[in-house]
Tab-separated table of C-alpha atoms and ligand atoms in Angstrom:
chain	number	residue	atom	x	y	z
A	1	UNK	CA	152.141	91.475	58.538
A	2	UNK	CA	149.163	89.139	58.816
A	3	UNK	CA	149.364	86.516	61.514
A	4	UNK	CA	148.437	82.967	60.695
A	5	UNK	CA	145.990	82.616	63.521
A	6	UNK	CA	143.047	80.367	62.820
A	7	UNK	CA	140.377	80.848	65.466
A	8	UNK	CA	137.762	78.204	66.035
A	9	UNK	CA	135.161	80.578	64.775
A	10	UNK	CA	137.424	81.031	61.735
A	11	UNK	CA	139.035	78.301	59.740
A	12	UNK	CA	139.645	74.908	61.280
A	13	UNK	CA	142.456	73.089	59.495
A	14	UNK	CA	141.514	69.928	57.656
A	15	UNK	CA	144.137	67.751	56.040
A	16	UNK	CA	147.097	70.026	56.842
A	17	UNK	CA	150.448	68.596	57.886
A	18	UNK	CA	152.579	69.970	60.740
A	19	UNK	CA	155.864	69.088	62.369
A	20	UNK	CA	154.346	69.294	65.808
A	21	UNK	CA	150.881	69.607	67.296
A	22	UNK	CA	150.710	71.092	70.763
A	23	UNK	CA	147.545	70.183	72.586
A	24	UNK	CA	146.786	72.788	75.230
A	25	UNK	CA	147.161	76.560	75.469
A	26	UNK	CA	148.289	77.106	79.058
A	27	UNK	CA	151.802	78.141	80.085
A	28	UNK	CA	153.242	74.714	79.186
A	29	UNK	CA	151.658	74.680	75.729
A	30	UNK	CA	152.490	78.290	74.879
A	31	UNK	CA	156.046	77.980	76.153
A	32	UNK	CA	156.440	74.833	74.019
A	33	UNK	CA	155.074	76.829	71.063
A	34	UNK	CA	157.693	79.539	71.436
A	35	UNK	CA	160.445	76.919	71.465
A	36	UNK	CA	159.163	74.692	68.642
A	37	UNK	CA	158.800	77.822	66.515
A	38	UNK	CA	162.344	78.908	67.316
A	39	UNK	CA	163.484	75.414	66.328
A	40	UNK	CA	161.803	76.215	62.988
A	41	UNK	CA	159.180	73.520	63.306
A	42	UNK	CA	155.807	73.988	61.667
A	43	UNK	CA	153.601	74.224	64.731
A	44	UNK	CA	149.914	74.085	65.473
A	45	UNK	CA	148.456	74.755	68.923
A	46	UNK	CA	145.046	73.333	69.643
A	47	UNK	CA	143.586	74.849	72.781
A	48	UNK	CA	140.246	74.605	74.445
A	49	UNK	CA	141.085	77.876	76.144
A	50	UNK	CA	144.206	80.018	75.963
A	51	UNK	CA	145.656	80.479	79.448
A	52	UNK	CA	144.663	77.211	81.115
A	53	UNK	CA	144.694	77.419	84.896
A	54	UNK	CA	146.188	80.894	84.824
A	55	UNK	CA	142.655	81.976	84.062
A	56	UNK	CA	141.708	80.924	87.602
A	57	UNK	CA	144.202	83.251	89.257
A	58	UNK	CA	143.962	86.962	89.961
A	59	UNK	CA	147.596	88.007	90.101
A	60	UNK	CA	150.967	86.401	89.556
A	61	UNK	CA	153.920	87.671	91.525
A	62	UNK	CA	156.275	84.705	91.373
A	63	UNK	CA	157.145	84.521	87.684
A	64	UNK	CA	160.770	85.570	87.341
A	65	UNK	CA	161.233	88.949	85.783
A	66	UNK	CA	157.660	90.078	86.359
A	67	UNK	CA	157.292	91.419	89.862
A	68	UNK	CA	153.513	91.457	89.840
A	69	UNK	CA	151.253	91.004	86.894
A	70	UNK	CA	147.567	90.362	86.504
A	71	UNK	CA	147.118	86.741	85.436
A	72	UNK	CA	144.994	87.789	82.462
A	73	UNK	CA	147.796	90.131	81.340
A	74	UNK	CA	150.320	87.313	81.642
A	75	UNK	CA	148.063	85.088	79.520
A	76	UNK	CA	147.874	87.809	76.867
A	77	UNK	CA	151.623	88.228	77.028
A	78	UNK	CA	152.295	84.484	76.623
A	79	UNK	CA	149.796	84.385	73.768
A	80	UNK	CA	151.204	87.336	71.867
A	81	UNK	CA	154.757	86.096	72.415
A	82	UNK	CA	153.774	82.736	70.901
A	83	UNK	CA	151.952	84.448	68.016
A	84	UNK	CA	155.085	86.410	67.158
A	85	UNK	CA	156.554	83.241	65.656
A	86	UNK	CA	153.615	82.523	63.326
A	87	UNK	CA	152.300	79.207	64.568
A	88	UNK	CA	148.721	78.284	63.823
A	89	UNK	CA	146.754	78.667	67.034
A	90	UNK	CA	143.201	77.449	67.205
A	91	UNK	CA	141.013	77.935	70.232
A	92	UNK	CA	137.796	76.424	71.485
A	93	UNK	CA	138.612	73.152	69.838
A	94	UNK	CA	138.957	69.934	71.751
A	95	UNK	CA	141.170	67.163	70.510
A	96	UNK	CA	139.243	63.942	70.793
A	97	UNK	CA	141.719	61.450	69.413
A	98	UNK	CA	145.107	60.907	67.876
A	99	UNK	CA	146.457	57.811	66.229
A	100	UNK	CA	149.700	56.870	64.561
A	101	UNK	CA	148.987	56.390	60.877
A	102	UNK	CA	152.557	55.774	59.650
A	103	UNK	CA	156.114	55.651	60.937
A	104	UNK	CA	156.218	59.385	60.328
A	105	UNK	CA	152.866	60.813	61.327
A	106	UNK	CA	149.959	60.956	63.709
A	107	UNK	CA	146.446	61.858	62.685
A	108	UNK	CA	144.735	64.199	65.135
A	109	UNK	CA	141.022	64.745	65.197
A	110	UNK	CA	138.860	67.002	67.295
A	111	UNK	CA	135.702	68.975	67.613
A	112	UNK	CA	134.466	71.361	64.930
A	113	UNK	CA	135.830	69.109	62.206
A	114	UNK	CA	139.506	69.336	63.146
A	115	UNK	CA	141.568	66.795	61.227
A	116	UNK	CA	145.309	67.317	60.890
A	117	UNK	CA	148.569	65.397	60.709
A	118	UNK	CA	151.692	65.903	62.813
A	119	UNK	CA	155.057	64.209	63.156
A	120	UNK	CA	155.204	64.845	66.892
A	121	UNK	CA	152.706	65.703	69.583
A	122	UNK	CA	153.151	67.640	72.812
A	123	UNK	CA	150.397	66.983	75.324
A	124	UNK	CA	149.955	70.038	77.515
A	125	UNK	CA	146.367	69.431	78.514
A	126	UNK	CA	146.774	70.509	82.146
A	127	UNK	CA	145.030	69.116	85.157
A	128	UNK	CA	141.814	70.154	86.686
A	129	UNK	CA	141.572	71.609	90.152
A	130	UNK	CA	138.867	69.758	91.939
A	131	UNK	CA	135.829	71.942	92.472
A	132	UNK	CA	133.424	72.054	95.394
A	133	UNK	CA	130.480	72.542	93.054
A	134	UNK	CA	128.572	74.736	95.484
A	135	UNK	CA	126.504	77.844	94.737
A	136	UNK	CA	128.687	80.944	94.365
A	137	UNK	CA	131.891	79.093	93.499
A	138	UNK	CA	131.755	79.751	89.792
A	139	UNK	CA	130.308	83.263	90.117
A	140	UNK	CA	133.095	84.447	92.419
A	141	UNK	CA	136.038	82.640	90.759
A	142	UNK	CA	138.840	85.216	90.633
A	143	UNK	CA	136.784	87.542	92.888
A	144	UNK	CA	137.581	85.951	96.221
A	145	UNK	CA	137.426	82.296	95.200
A	146	UNK	CA	140.941	81.033	94.664
A	147	UNK	CA	142.304	77.584	93.916
A	148	UNK	CA	145.910	78.420	94.695
A	149	UNK	CA	147.035	79.737	98.079
A	150	UNK	CA	150.656	79.799	97.012
A	151	UNK	CA	149.764	82.071	94.105
A	152	UNK	CA	147.234	84.350	95.759
A	153	UNK	CA	147.990	84.520	99.516
A	154	UNK	CA	149.995	87.785	99.345
A	155	UNK	CA	147.038	89.485	97.718
A	156	UNK	CA	145.098	89.073	100.980
A	157	UNK	CA	147.638	90.947	103.083
A	158	UNK	CA	145.886	92.776	105.941
A	159	UNK	CA	142.454	91.239	105.245
A	160	UNK	CA	140.258	90.115	108.138
A	161	UNK	CA	139.509	86.491	107.376
A	162	UNK	CA	139.624	83.718	104.797
A	163	UNK	CA	138.464	80.128	104.588
A	164	UNK	CA	140.766	77.380	103.378
A	165	UNK	CA	138.999	74.157	102.387
A	166	UNK	CA	140.724	70.755	102.455
A	167	UNK	CA	142.738	68.458	104.662
A	168	UNK	CA	145.744	67.715	102.465
A	169	UNK	CA	149.207	69.257	102.187
A	170	UNK	CA	147.978	72.023	99.901
A	171	UNK	CA	145.290	73.161	102.356
A	172	UNK	CA	147.703	73.122	105.294
A	173	UNK	CA	150.494	74.781	103.378
A	174	UNK	CA	147.957	77.375	102.243
A	175	UNK	CA	146.560	77.962	105.743
A	176	UNK	CA	150.062	78.368	107.195
A	177	UNK	CA	151.057	80.757	104.445
A	178	UNK	CA	147.824	82.745	104.703
A	179	UNK	CA	148.141	83.055	108.488
A	180	UNK	CA	151.065	85.377	107.837
A	181	UNK	CA	148.940	87.718	105.734
A	182	UNK	CA	145.400	87.497	107.080
A	183	UNK	CA	144.102	88.122	110.616
A	184	UNK	CA	142.034	84.913	110.760
A	185	UNK	CA	142.204	81.700	108.752
A	186	UNK	CA	139.410	79.118	109.051
A	187	UNK	CA	140.528	75.693	107.904
A	188	UNK	CA	137.362	73.847	106.937
A	189	UNK	CA	137.703	70.104	106.411
A	190	UNK	CA	135.071	67.453	105.852
A	191	UNK	CA	136.618	64.961	108.321
A	192	UNK	CA	138.644	65.160	111.527
A	193	UNK	CA	141.558	63.174	110.066
A	194	UNK	CA	144.015	64.762	107.708
A	195	UNK	CA	145.868	63.606	104.641
A	196	UNK	CA	148.432	66.335	105.202
A	197	UNK	CA	151.890	65.428	106.441
A	198	UNK	CA	152.051	65.458	110.266
A	199	UNK	CA	154.642	68.204	110.048
A	200	UNK	CA	152.099	70.525	108.446
A	201	UNK	CA	149.379	69.582	110.932
A	202	UNK	CA	151.630	70.194	113.950
A	203	UNK	CA	152.813	73.465	112.488
A	204	UNK	CA	149.273	74.707	111.782
A	205	UNK	CA	148.040	73.751	115.268
A	206	UNK	CA	150.687	76.012	116.795
A	207	UNK	CA	149.515	79.080	114.866
A	208	UNK	CA	146.990	81.050	116.945
A	209	UNK	CA	145.113	82.683	114.065
A	210	UNK	CA	144.278	79.365	112.366
A	211	UNK	CA	140.965	77.932	113.536
A	212	UNK	CA	140.060	74.370	112.601
A	213	UNK	CA	136.443	73.740	111.631
A	214	UNK	CA	136.225	69.993	111.201
A	215	UNK	CA	133.599	67.522	110.010
A	216	UNK	CA	132.206	70.445	108.074
A	217	UNK	CA	131.412	71.198	104.470
A	218	UNK	CA	130.905	74.372	102.502
A	219	UNK	CA	127.320	74.828	101.400
A	220	UNK	CA	127.454	78.227	99.703
A	221	UNK	CA	129.737	81.150	98.879
A	222	UNK	CA	128.062	84.555	99.081
A	223	UNK	CA	129.053	88.065	98.095
A	224	UNK	CA	128.374	91.107	95.973
A	225	UNK	CA	131.229	92.172	93.731
A	226	UNK	CA	133.570	90.075	95.922
A	227	UNK	CA	133.209	87.154	98.303
A	228	UNK	CA	131.766	88.341	101.634
A	229	UNK	CA	130.824	85.137	103.443
A	230	UNK	CA	130.884	81.352	103.352
A	231	UNK	CA	128.092	79.148	104.634
A	232	UNK	CA	129.254	75.913	106.258
A	233	UNK	CA	127.487	72.981	107.797
A	234	UNK	CA	128.689	70.579	110.451
A	235	UNK	CA	128.087	67.074	109.113
A	236	UNK	CA	127.652	65.545	112.573
A	237	UNK	CA	125.361	68.101	114.206
A	238	UNK	CA	123.757	69.635	111.115
A	239	UNK	CA	124.537	73.107	112.504
A	240	UNK	CA	124.821	75.793	109.819
A	241	UNK	CA	127.125	78.821	110.259
A	242	UNK	CA	127.912	81.805	108.064
A	243	UNK	CA	131.519	82.970	108.281
A	244	UNK	CA	132.242	86.571	107.259
A	245	UNK	CA	135.344	86.297	105.102
A	246	UNK	CA	137.193	88.103	102.328
A	247	UNK	CA	138.060	84.992	100.382
A	248	UNK	CA	137.956	81.240	100.141
A	249	UNK	CA	140.833	79.024	99.071
A	250	UNK	CA	139.626	75.712	97.696
A	251	UNK	CA	142.557	73.327	98.063
A	252	UNK	CA	140.916	69.957	97.604
A	253	UNK	CA	143.327	68.377	95.166
A	254	UNK	CA	143.675	67.908	91.450
A	255	UNK	CA	142.292	65.583	88.883
A	256	UNK	CA	143.966	64.641	85.650
A	257	UNK	CA	141.678	65.002	82.694
A	258	UNK	CA	140.149	61.539	82.475
A	259	UNK	CA	139.667	61.605	78.796
A	260	UNK	CA	140.402	60.033	75.504
A	261	UNK	CA	144.179	59.847	75.825
A	262	UNK	CA	144.036	57.104	78.411
A	263	UNK	CA	142.692	54.834	75.709
A	264	UNK	CA	145.658	55.437	73.424
A	265	UNK	CA	148.208	53.504	75.400
A	266	UNK	CA	149.786	56.529	77.080
A	267	UNK	CA	151.148	55.325	80.390
A	268	UNK	CA	149.955	57.181	83.461
A	269	UNK	CA	150.897	57.019	87.126
A	270	UNK	CA	148.529	55.657	89.752
A	271	UNK	CA	146.736	59.030	89.933
A	272	UNK	CA	146.216	59.218	86.175
A	273	UNK	CA	148.937	61.738	85.247
A	274	UNK	CA	150.919	61.082	82.060
A	275	UNK	CA	154.234	59.449	82.866
A	276	UNK	CA	157.231	61.325	81.463
A	277	UNK	CA	160.967	61.018	81.817
A	278	UNK	CA	163.277	63.970	82.484
A	279	UNK	CA	163.084	64.915	78.777
A	280	UNK	CA	159.290	64.956	78.818
A	281	UNK	CA	159.119	61.822	76.695
A	282	UNK	CA	156.086	59.595	77.182
A	283	UNK	CA	156.091	55.860	76.524
A	284	UNK	CA	154.953	56.552	72.930
A	285	UNK	CA	157.816	57.653	70.646
A	286	UNK	CA	157.023	61.054	69.165
A	287	UNK	CA	154.572	61.953	71.940
A	288	UNK	CA	155.782	64.316	74.647
A	289	UNK	CA	153.958	65.858	77.576
A	290	UNK	CA	154.461	68.979	79.649
A	291	UNK	CA	152.913	70.799	82.554
A	292	UNK	CA	150.250	69.789	85.008
A	293	UNK	CA	149.033	66.761	83.044
A	294	UNK	CA	152.342	65.018	83.697
A	295	UNK	CA	153.695	63.000	86.577
A	296	UNK	CA	156.617	65.451	86.890
A	297	UNK	CA	157.033	67.398	90.151
A	298	UNK	CA	153.674	66.497	91.711
A	299	UNK	CA	152.480	68.979	94.283
A	300	UNK	CA	154.393	71.876	92.783
A	301	UNK	CA	152.203	73.226	90.016
A	302	UNK	CA	153.542	76.629	89.061
A	303	UNK	CA	153.598	78.760	85.910
A	304	UNK	CA	157.370	78.641	85.931
A	305	UNK	CA	157.546	74.838	86.211
A	306	UNK	CA	154.928	74.365	83.489
A	307	UNK	CA	156.808	76.764	81.206
A	308	UNK	CA	160.068	74.948	81.856
A	309	UNK	CA	158.493	71.613	80.990
A	310	UNK	CA	157.043	73.091	77.794
A	311	UNK	CA	160.477	74.287	76.702
A	312	UNK	CA	162.054	70.893	77.411
A	313	UNK	CA	159.252	69.053	75.569
A	314	UNK	CA	159.798	71.303	72.536
A	315	UNK	CA	163.517	70.587	72.573
A	316	UNK	CA	162.835	66.859	72.786
A	317	UNK	CA	160.334	67.025	69.933
A	318	UNK	CA	162.949	68.803	67.827
A	319	UNK	CA	165.571	66.155	68.686
A	320	UNK	CA	163.089	63.413	67.870
A	321	UNK	CA	162.404	64.832	64.415
A	322	UNK	CA	166.119	65.393	63.788
A	323	UNK	CA	167.092	61.872	64.874
A	324	UNK	CA	164.378	60.321	62.727
A	325	UNK	CA	165.459	62.381	59.708
A	326	UNK	CA	162.032	64.102	59.626
A	327	UNK	CA	163.324	67.598	60.346
A	328	UNK	CA	163.225	70.295	57.693
A	329	UNK	CA	163.470	73.936	58.823
A	330	UNK	CA	160.183	75.769	58.378
A	331	UNK	CA	160.245	79.553	57.960
A	332	UNK	CA	156.712	80.925	57.819
A	333	UNK	CA	157.958	84.538	57.931
A	334	UNK	CA	159.696	84.154	54.578
A	335	UNK	CA	156.417	82.962	53.007
A	336	UNK	CA	154.629	86.211	53.816
B	1	NAP	P1	145.108	65.843	98.347
B	1	NAP	O1	146.290	65.345	99.055
B	1	NAP	O2	144.409	64.974	97.381
B	1	NAP	O3	144.050	66.311	99.489
B	1	NAP	C1	142.817	66.816	99.116
B	1	NAP	C2	142.031	67.128	100.371
B	1	NAP	O4	140.813	67.729	99.987
B	1	NAP	C3	141.700	65.913	101.220
B	1	NAP	O5	141.823	66.210	102.568
B	1	NAP	C4	140.253	65.619	100.855
B	1	NAP	O6	139.483	65.140	101.922
B	1	NAP	C5	139.732	66.990	100.519
B	1	NAP	N1	138.688	66.913	99.516
B	1	NAP	C6	138.719	66.266	98.313
B	1	NAP	N2	137.566	66.446	97.661
B	1	NAP	C7	136.794	67.227	98.462
B	1	NAP	C8	135.485	67.757	98.324
B	1	NAP	N3	134.745	67.555	97.227
B	1	NAP	N4	134.991	68.498	99.339
B	1	NAP	C9	135.719	68.743	100.458
B	1	NAP	N5	136.974	68.265	100.638
B	1	NAP	C10	137.495	67.510	99.638
B	1	NAP	O7	145.412	67.183	97.524
B	1	NAP	P2	146.456	68.374	97.775
B	1	NAP	O8	146.471	68.757	99.196
B	1	NAP	O9	146.126	69.383	96.742
B	1	NAP	O10	147.848	67.720	97.412
B	1	NAP	C11	148.058	67.156	96.111
B	1	NAP	C12	149.454	66.536	96.053
B	1	NAP	O11	150.417	67.547	96.175
B	1	NAP	C13	149.718	65.589	97.219
B	1	NAP	O12	150.525	64.577	96.745
B	1	NAP	C14	150.465	66.424	98.217
B	1	NAP	O13	151.326	65.663	99.051
B	1	NAP	C15	151.254	67.325	97.302
B	1	NAP	N6	151.560	68.590	97.969
B	1	NAP	C16	152.710	68.665	98.677
B	1	NAP	C17	153.035	69.833	99.309
B	1	NAP	C18	154.299	69.924	100.069
B	1	NAP	O14	154.830	68.902	100.457
B	1	NAP	N7	154.805	71.116	100.290
B	1	NAP	C19	152.187	70.929	99.247
B	1	NAP	C20	151.001	70.810	98.513
B	1	NAP	C21	150.699	69.624	97.894
B	1	NAP	P3	139.617	63.625	102.440
B	1	NAP	O15	140.895	63.589	103.187
B	1	NAP	O16	138.403	63.459	103.280
B	1	NAP	O17	139.594	62.772	101.220
């Protein structure tokens, strides 16, 4: 049976009408897709990249039911599960705008000539982990450069040393967690004051294999097939040191995508994340949001929480269509 998958390098829909457009192809977006499809809604997924932040992780061992799976395999599994229900999934397309054009529909436009209509929208555009933007960071992403200690710490069991960068809760939580797996943890922070909760700071100071390297910044990440060392510089003395390590955990916070949707009247919190209620409803009727782009559960960004939000957003989108009288079951399988 042919799948209705339109790739960006294939056919970009123009003028087609959908029940729901899901913007984003990470765990939140793909989970929402599975649920909107099971609610028999005609669904399109518009993704810049299937997998979202999962693509930045090596292994996942905290997704219920899957003891340990390579992140890329989990992405493929999410993707093929979503495809099973015959949505249209287009990749490498960026939505650049949506606008309400009637009581019933939004018009959604994007790169590569995308122009479609949808009765509801689920924003699952993710958030961006802040990057250091130093040489080696991009090259070794997934090969010793990690942006998630909680996800990847167990994979460093028995290793000699790692660097954790940052001075917030995530860096401290990561350093404390990693100290249980790795012989030496260097916590490198650009100041000597911390944003992290005092509890975390006190806790970390008591752990003998965590060494604080303060007022220091990472200049370069070096390696061969894997990270082997990190070059740091003390901002006060100018001294440069090269630390032999097996990995570097960059825990310097998140940024919401600061893009077009802020101009559309979508309410955000003070950090720029889309405000949602417990049913993933935004302030705009018919527009829902799920996953890391939302204000929900800040500081706990996990595949399982993103997936849960995606499922709830799908349910809410279905209820919205039903309440408005816009819902008509769509059965793509029967059209094959
Ligand atoms: P955060 O609180 O924004 O802290 C980011 C840290 O990274 C800061 O110390 C900052 O330094 C540093 N930083 C930012 N940009 C940098 C750069 N370009 N180079 C070097 N250092 C840089 O981020 P987070 O720690 O990821 O936490 C995010 C949110 O999640 C927070 O609300 C936090 O409370 C929450 N969280 C909670 C828990 C928990 O309670 N268990 C765990 C993790 C996260 P400066 O201080 O100099 O700006």
